[in-house]
PDB file of C-alpha atoms in Angstrom:
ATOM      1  CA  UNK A  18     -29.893 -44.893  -6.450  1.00  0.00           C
ATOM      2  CA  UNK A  19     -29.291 -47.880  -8.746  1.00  0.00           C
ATOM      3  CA  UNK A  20     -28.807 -51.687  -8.109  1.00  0.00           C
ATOM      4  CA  UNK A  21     -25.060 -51.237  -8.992  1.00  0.00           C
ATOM      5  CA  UNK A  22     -24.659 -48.073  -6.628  1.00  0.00           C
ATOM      6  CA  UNK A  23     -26.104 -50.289  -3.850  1.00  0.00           C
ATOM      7  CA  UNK A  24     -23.375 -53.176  -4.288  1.00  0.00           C
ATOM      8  CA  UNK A  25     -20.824 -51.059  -4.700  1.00  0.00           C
ATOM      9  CA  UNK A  26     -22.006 -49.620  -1.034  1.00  0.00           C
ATOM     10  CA  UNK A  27     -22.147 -52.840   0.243  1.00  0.00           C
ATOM     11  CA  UNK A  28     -18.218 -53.109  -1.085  1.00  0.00           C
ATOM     12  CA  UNK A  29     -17.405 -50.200   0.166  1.00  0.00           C
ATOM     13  CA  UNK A  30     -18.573 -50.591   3.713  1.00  0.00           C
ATOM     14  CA  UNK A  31     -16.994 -54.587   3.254  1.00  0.00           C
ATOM     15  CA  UNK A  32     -13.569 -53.005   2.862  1.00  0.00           C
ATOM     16  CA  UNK A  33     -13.895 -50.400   5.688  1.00  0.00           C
ATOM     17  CA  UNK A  34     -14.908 -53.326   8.329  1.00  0.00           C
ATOM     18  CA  UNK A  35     -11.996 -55.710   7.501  1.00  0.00           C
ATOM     19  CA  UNK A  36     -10.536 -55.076  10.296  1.00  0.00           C
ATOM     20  CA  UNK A  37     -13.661 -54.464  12.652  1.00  0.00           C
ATOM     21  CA  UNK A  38     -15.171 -56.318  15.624  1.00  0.00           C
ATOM     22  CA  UNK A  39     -17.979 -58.745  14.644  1.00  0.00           C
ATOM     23  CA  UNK A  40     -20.314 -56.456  16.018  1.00  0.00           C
ATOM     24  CA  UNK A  41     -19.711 -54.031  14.183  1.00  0.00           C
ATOM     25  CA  UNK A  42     -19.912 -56.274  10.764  1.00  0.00           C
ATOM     26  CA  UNK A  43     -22.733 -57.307  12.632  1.00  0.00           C
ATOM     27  CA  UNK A  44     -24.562 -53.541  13.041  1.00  0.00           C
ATOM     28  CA  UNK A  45     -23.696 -52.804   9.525  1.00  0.00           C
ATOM     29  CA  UNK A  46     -25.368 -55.217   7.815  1.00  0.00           C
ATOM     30  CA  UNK A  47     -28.762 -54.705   9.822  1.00  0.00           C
ATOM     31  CA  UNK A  48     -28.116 -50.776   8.201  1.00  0.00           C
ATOM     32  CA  UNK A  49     -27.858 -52.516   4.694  1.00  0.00           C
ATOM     33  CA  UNK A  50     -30.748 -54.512   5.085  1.00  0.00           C
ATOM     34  CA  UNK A  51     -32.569 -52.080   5.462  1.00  0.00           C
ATOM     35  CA  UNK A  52     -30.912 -49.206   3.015  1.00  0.00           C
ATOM     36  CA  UNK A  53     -30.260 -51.182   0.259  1.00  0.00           C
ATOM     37  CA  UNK A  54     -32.673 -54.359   0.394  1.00  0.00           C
ATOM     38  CA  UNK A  55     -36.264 -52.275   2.058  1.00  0.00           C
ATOM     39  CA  UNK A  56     -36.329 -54.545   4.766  1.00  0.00           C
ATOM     40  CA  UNK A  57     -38.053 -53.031   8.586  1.00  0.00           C
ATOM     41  CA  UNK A  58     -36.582 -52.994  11.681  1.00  0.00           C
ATOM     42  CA  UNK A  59     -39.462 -55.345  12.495  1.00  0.00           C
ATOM     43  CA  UNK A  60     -38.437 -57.992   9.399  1.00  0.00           C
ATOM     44  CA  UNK A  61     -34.596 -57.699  10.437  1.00  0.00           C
ATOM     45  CA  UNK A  62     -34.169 -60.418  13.144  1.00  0.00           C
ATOM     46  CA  UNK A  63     -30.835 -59.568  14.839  1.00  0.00           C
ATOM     47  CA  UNK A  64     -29.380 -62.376  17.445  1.00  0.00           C
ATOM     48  CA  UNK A  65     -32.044 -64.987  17.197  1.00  0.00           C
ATOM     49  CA  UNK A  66     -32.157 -67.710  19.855  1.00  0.00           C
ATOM     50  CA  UNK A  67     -31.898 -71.060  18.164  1.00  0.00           C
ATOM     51  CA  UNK A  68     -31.727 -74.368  20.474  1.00  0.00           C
ATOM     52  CA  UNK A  69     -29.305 -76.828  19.268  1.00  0.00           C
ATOM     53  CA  UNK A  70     -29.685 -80.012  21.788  1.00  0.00           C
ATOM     54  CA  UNK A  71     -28.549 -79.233  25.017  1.00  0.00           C
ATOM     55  CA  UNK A  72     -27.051 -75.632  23.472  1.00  0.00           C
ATOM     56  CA  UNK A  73     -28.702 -72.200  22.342  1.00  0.00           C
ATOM     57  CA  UNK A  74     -26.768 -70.415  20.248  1.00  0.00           C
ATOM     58  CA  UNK A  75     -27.651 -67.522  18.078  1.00  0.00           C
ATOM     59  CA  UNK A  76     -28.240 -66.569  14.635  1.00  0.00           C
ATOM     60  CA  UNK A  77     -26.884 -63.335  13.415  1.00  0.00           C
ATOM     61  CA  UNK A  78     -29.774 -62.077  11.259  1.00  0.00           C
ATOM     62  CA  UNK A  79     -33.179 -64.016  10.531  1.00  0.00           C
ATOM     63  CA  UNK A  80     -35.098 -62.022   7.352  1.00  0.00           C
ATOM     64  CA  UNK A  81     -38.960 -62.358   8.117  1.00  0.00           C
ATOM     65  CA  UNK A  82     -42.305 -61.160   6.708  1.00  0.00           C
ATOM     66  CA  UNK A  83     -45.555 -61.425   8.262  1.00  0.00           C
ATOM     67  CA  UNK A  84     -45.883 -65.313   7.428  1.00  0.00           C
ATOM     68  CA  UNK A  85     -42.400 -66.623   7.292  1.00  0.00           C
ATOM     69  CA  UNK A  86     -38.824 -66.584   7.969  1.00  0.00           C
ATOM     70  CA  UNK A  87     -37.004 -65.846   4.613  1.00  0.00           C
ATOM     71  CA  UNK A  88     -33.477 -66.316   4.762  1.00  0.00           C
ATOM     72  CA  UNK A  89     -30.277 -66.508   7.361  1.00  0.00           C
ATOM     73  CA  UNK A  90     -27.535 -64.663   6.987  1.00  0.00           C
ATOM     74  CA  UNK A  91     -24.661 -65.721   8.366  1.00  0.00           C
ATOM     75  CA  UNK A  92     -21.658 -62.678   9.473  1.00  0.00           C
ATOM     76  CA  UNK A  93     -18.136 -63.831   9.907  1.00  0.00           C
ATOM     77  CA  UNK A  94     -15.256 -61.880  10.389  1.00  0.00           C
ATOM     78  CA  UNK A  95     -14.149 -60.858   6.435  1.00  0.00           C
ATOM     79  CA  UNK A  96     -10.972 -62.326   6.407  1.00  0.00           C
ATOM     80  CA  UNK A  97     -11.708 -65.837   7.840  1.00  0.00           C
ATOM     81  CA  UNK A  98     -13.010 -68.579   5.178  1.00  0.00           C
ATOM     82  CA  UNK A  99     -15.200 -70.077   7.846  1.00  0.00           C
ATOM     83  CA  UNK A 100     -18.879 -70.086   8.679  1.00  0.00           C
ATOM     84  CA  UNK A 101     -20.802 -73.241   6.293  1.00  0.00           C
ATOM     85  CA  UNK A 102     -21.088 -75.460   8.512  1.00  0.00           C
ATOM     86  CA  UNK A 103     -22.752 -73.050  11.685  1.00  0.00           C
ATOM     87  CA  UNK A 104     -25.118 -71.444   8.631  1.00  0.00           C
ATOM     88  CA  UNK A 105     -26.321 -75.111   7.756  1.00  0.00           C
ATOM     89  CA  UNK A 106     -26.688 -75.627  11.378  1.00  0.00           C
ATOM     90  CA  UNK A 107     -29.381 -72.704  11.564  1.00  0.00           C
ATOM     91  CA  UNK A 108     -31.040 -73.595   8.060  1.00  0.00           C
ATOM     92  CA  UNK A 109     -31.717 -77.083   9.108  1.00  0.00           C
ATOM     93  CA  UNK A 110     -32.758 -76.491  12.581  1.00  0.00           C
ATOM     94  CA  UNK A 111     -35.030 -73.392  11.414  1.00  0.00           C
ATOM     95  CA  UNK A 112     -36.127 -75.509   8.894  1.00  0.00           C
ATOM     96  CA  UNK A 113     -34.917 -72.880   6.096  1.00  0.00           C
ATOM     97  CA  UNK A 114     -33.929 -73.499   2.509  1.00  0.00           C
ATOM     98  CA  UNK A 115     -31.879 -69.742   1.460  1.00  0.00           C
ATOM     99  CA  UNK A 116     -28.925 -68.776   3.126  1.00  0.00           C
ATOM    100  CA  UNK A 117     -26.289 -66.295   3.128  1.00  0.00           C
ATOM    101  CA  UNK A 118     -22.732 -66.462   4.365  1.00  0.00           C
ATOM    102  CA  UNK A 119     -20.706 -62.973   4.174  1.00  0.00           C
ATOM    103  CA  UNK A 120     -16.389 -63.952   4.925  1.00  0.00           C
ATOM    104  CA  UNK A 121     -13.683 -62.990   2.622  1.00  0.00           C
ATOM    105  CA  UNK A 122     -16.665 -63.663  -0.259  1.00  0.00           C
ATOM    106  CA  UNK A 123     -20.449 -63.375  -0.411  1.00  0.00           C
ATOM    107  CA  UNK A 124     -22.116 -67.216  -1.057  1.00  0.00           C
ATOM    108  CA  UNK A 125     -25.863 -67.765  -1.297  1.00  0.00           C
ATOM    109  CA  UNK A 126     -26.599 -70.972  -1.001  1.00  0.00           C
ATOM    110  CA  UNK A 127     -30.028 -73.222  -1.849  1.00  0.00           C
ATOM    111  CA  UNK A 128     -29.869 -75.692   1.202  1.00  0.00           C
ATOM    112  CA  UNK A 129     -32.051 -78.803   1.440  1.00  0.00           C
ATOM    113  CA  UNK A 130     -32.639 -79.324   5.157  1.00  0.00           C
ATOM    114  CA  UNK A 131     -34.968 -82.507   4.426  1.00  0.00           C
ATOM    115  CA  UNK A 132     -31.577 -84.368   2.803  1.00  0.00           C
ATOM    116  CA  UNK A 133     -28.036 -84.269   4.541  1.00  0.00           C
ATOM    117  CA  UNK A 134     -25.568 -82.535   2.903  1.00  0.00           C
ATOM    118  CA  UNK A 135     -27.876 -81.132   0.141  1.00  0.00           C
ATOM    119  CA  UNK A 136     -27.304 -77.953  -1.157  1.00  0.00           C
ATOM    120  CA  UNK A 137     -26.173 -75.835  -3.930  1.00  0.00           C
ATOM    121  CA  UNK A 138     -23.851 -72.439  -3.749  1.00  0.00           C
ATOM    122  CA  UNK A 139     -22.590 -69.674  -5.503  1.00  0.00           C
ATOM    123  CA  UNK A 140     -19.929 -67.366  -4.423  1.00  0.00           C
ATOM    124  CA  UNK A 141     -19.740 -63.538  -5.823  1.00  0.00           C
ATOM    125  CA  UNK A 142     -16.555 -61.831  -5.022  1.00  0.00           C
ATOM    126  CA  UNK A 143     -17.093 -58.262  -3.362  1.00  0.00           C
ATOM    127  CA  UNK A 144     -15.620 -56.527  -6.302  1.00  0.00           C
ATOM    128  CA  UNK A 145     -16.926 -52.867  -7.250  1.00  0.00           C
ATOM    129  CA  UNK A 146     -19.589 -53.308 -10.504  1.00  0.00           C
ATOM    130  CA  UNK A 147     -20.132 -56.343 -10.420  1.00  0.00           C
ATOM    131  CA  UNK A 148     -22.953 -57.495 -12.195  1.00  0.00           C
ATOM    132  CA  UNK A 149     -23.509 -60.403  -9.999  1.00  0.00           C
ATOM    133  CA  UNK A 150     -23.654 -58.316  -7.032  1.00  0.00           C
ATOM    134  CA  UNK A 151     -26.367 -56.571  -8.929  1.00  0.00           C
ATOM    135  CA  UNK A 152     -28.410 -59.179  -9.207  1.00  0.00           C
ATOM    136  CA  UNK A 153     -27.828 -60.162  -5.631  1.00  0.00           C
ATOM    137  CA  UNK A 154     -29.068 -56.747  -4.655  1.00  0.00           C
ATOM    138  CA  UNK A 155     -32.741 -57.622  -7.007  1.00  0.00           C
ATOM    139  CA  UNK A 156     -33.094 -60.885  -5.982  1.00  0.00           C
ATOM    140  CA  UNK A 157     -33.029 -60.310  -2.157  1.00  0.00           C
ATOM    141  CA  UNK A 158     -34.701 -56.931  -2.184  1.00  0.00           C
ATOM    142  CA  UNK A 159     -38.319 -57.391   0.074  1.00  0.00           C
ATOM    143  CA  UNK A 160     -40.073 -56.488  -2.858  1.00  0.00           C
ATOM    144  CA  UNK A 161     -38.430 -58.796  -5.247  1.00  0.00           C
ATOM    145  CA  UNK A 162     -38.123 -61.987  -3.060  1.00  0.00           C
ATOM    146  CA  UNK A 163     -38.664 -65.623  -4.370  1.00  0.00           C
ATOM    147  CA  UNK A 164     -37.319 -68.214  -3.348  1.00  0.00           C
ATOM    148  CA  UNK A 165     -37.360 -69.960  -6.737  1.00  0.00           C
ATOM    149  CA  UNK A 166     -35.837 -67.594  -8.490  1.00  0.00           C
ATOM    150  CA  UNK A 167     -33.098 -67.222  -6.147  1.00  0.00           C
ATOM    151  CA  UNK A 168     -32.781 -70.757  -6.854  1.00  0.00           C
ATOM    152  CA  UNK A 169     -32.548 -70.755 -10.179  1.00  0.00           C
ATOM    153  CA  UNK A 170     -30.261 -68.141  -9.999  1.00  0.00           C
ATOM    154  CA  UNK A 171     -27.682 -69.892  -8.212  1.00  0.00           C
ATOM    155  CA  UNK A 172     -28.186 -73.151 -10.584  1.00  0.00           C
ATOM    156  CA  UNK A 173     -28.055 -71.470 -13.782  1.00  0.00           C
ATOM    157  CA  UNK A 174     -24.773 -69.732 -12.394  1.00  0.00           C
ATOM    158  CA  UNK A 175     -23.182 -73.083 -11.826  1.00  0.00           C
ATOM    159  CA  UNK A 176     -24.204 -74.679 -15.051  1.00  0.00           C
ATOM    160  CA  UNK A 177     -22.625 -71.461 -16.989  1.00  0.00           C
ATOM    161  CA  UNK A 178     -19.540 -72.099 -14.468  1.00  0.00           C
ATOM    162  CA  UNK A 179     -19.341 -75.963 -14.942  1.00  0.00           C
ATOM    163  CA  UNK A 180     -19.721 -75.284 -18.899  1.00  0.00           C
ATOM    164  CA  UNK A 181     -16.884 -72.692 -19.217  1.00  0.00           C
ATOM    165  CA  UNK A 182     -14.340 -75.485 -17.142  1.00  0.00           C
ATOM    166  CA  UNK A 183     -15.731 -77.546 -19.586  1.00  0.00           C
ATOM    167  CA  UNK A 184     -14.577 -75.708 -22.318  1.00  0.00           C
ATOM    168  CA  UNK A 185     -11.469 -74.592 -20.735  1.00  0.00           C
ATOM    169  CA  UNK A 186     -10.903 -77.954 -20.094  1.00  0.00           C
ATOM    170  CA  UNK A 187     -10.945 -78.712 -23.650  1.00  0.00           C
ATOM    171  CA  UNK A 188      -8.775 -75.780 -24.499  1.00  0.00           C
ATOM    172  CA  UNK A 189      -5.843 -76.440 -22.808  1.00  0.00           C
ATOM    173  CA  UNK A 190      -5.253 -80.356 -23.926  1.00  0.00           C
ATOM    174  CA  UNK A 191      -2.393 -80.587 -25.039  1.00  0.00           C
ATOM    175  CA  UNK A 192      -3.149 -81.681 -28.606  1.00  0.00           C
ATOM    176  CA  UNK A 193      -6.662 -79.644 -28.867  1.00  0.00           C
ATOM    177  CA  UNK A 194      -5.094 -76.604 -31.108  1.00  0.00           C
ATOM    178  CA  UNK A 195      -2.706 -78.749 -33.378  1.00  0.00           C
ATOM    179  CA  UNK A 196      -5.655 -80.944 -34.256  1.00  0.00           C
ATOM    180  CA  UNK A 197      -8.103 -78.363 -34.793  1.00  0.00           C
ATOM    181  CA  UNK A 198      -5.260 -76.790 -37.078  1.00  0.00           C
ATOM    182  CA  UNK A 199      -4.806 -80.339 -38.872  1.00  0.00           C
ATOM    183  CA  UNK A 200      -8.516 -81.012 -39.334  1.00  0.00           C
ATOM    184  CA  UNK A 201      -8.878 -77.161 -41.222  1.00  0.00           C
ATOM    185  CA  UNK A 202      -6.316 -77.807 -43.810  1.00  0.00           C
ATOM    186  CA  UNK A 203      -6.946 -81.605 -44.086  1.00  0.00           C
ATOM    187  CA  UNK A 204      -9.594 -80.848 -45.826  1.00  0.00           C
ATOM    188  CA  UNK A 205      -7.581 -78.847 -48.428  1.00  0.00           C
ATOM    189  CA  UNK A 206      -4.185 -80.273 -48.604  1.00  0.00           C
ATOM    190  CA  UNK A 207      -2.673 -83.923 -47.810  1.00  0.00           C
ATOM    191  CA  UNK A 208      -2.745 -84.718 -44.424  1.00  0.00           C
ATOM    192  CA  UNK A 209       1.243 -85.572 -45.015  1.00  0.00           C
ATOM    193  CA  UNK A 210       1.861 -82.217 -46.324  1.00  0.00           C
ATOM    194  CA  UNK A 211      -0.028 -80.469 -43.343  1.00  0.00           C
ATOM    195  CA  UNK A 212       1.650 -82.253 -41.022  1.00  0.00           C
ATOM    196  CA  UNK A 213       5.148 -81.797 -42.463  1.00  0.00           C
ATOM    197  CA  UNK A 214       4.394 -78.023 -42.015  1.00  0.00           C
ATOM    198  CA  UNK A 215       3.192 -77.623 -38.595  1.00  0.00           C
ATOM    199  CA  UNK A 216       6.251 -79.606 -37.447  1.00  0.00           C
ATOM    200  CA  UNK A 217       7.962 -76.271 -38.543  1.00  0.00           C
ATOM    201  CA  UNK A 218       5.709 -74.467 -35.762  1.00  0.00           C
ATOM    202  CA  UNK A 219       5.275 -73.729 -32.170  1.00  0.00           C
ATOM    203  CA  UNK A 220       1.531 -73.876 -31.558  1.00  0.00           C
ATOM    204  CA  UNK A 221       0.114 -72.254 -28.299  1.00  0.00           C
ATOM    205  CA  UNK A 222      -2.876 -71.004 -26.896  1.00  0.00           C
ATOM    206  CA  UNK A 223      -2.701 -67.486 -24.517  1.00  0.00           C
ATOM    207  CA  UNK A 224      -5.333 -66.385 -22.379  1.00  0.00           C
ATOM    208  CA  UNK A 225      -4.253 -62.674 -21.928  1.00  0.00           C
ATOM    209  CA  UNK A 226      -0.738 -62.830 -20.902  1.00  0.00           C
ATOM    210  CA  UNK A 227      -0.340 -65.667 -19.992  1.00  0.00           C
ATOM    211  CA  UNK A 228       0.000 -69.253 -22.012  1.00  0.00           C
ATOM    212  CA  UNK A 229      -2.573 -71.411 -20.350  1.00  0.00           C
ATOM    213  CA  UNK A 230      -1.805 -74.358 -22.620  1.00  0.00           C
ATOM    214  CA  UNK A 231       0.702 -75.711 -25.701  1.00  0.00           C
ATOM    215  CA  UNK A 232       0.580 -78.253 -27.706  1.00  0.00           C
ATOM    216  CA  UNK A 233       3.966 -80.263 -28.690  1.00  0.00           C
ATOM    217  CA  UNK A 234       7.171 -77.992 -29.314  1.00  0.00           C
ATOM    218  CA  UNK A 235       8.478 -78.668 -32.725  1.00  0.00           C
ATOM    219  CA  UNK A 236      11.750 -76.848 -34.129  1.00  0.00           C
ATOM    220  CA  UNK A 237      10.921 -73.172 -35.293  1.00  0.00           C
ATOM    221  CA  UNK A 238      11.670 -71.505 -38.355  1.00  0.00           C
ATOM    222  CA  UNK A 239     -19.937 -43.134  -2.690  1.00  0.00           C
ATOM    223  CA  UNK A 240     -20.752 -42.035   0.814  1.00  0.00           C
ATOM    224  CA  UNK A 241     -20.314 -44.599   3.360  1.00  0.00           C
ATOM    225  CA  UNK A 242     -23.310 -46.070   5.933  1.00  0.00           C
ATOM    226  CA  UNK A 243     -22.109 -44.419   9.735  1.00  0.00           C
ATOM    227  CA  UNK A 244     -22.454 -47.729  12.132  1.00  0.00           C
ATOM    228  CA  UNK A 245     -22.093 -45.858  15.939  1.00  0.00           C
ATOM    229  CA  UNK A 246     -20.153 -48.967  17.409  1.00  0.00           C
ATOM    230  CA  UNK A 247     -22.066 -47.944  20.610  1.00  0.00           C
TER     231      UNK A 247
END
């Protein structure tokens, strides 16, 4: 079975538990640790007791080895947006720098429980083929795991996210296109003559469909995992 056949299993048994009791969510994903990720019973840490103060409460899945605790994963109903703050709660107190927090999204975050509020994220969307849920599935397998790549992972995602809004950013001033268009046949024509024409135009920019930015208007011329809920 390949990487991609495992996310889209993991999707698959996301959209069948929409709807389901926590436990349930809960029951499944100890399956698809283990099915898709190679984990044991044994490294699969289900309920963990963690003291809080005066409070215990408990972790929904702890990922061991034989020398350390690996990761926290975090289950929340899939339709609630909810669930940061408790995961940070366990990573700090636990001492533990990977997380994962399954809601209406998947996020893996790189948490810094030696600074407050330190951490980075990155969110993949539980969407059949995606390649990011590929890599998800390599990067947390028990054969595959390192921390610093995971972490690397998740920055070099947000440095490929922050440069696209970057460039969208750019894209969708309102003067980017008609200037670009300017500078081209400036260096051609008179820069009166150029402009006299594109005053005769209506310059925009389309992503698909839809115009995500204009400049100036001028006048024209698989088998599912079976989770017994007992």
């Amino acid at each position: 079975m390949s990487i991609l056949a495992y996310w889209n299993e993991i999707v698959s048994e996301y959209n069948d538990n929409l709807n389901c009791k926590e436990e349930i969510v809960q029951k499944t994903w100890e399956v698809l640790f283990k099915l898709c990720f190679g984990y044991s019973k044994a490294e699969i840490d289900s309920q963990r007791s963690v003291k809080m103060g005066v409070m215990t409460k408990r972790a929904d899945i702890v990922i061991t080895n034989s020398a350390e605790d690996l990761f926290v994963v975090e289950l929340k109903r899939h339709v609630l947006h909810e669930g940061q703050e408790q995961l940070f709660s366990y990573l700090n107190q636990l001492k533990i720098d990977i997380g994962i927090l399954v809601n209406e999204s998947l996020w893996i975050y790189d948490f810094d429980y030696t600074k407050k509020d330190s951490y980075s994220a990155f969110k993949i969307e539980f969407t059949e083929n995606n390649s990011d849920g590929a890599k998800f599935i390599e990067l947390f397998t028990c054969e595959n795991f390192d921390k610093e790549k995971i972490k690397n992972f998740i920055y070099e995602k947000n440095l490929s996210e922050n440069n696209s809004n970057e460039i969208k950013k750019e894209l969708t001033s309102s003067n980017f296109i008609q200037n670009l268009i300017k500078q081209y046949f400036s260096e051609k024509y008179p820069s009166e003559e150029v402009k006299a024409v594109l005053e005769e135009f209506e310059i925009s920019l389309k992503k698909k469909s839809q115009i995500i930015s204009m400049c100036p208007v001028y006048p024209k011329v698989t088998k599912h995992i079976v989770v017994d809920p007992e």
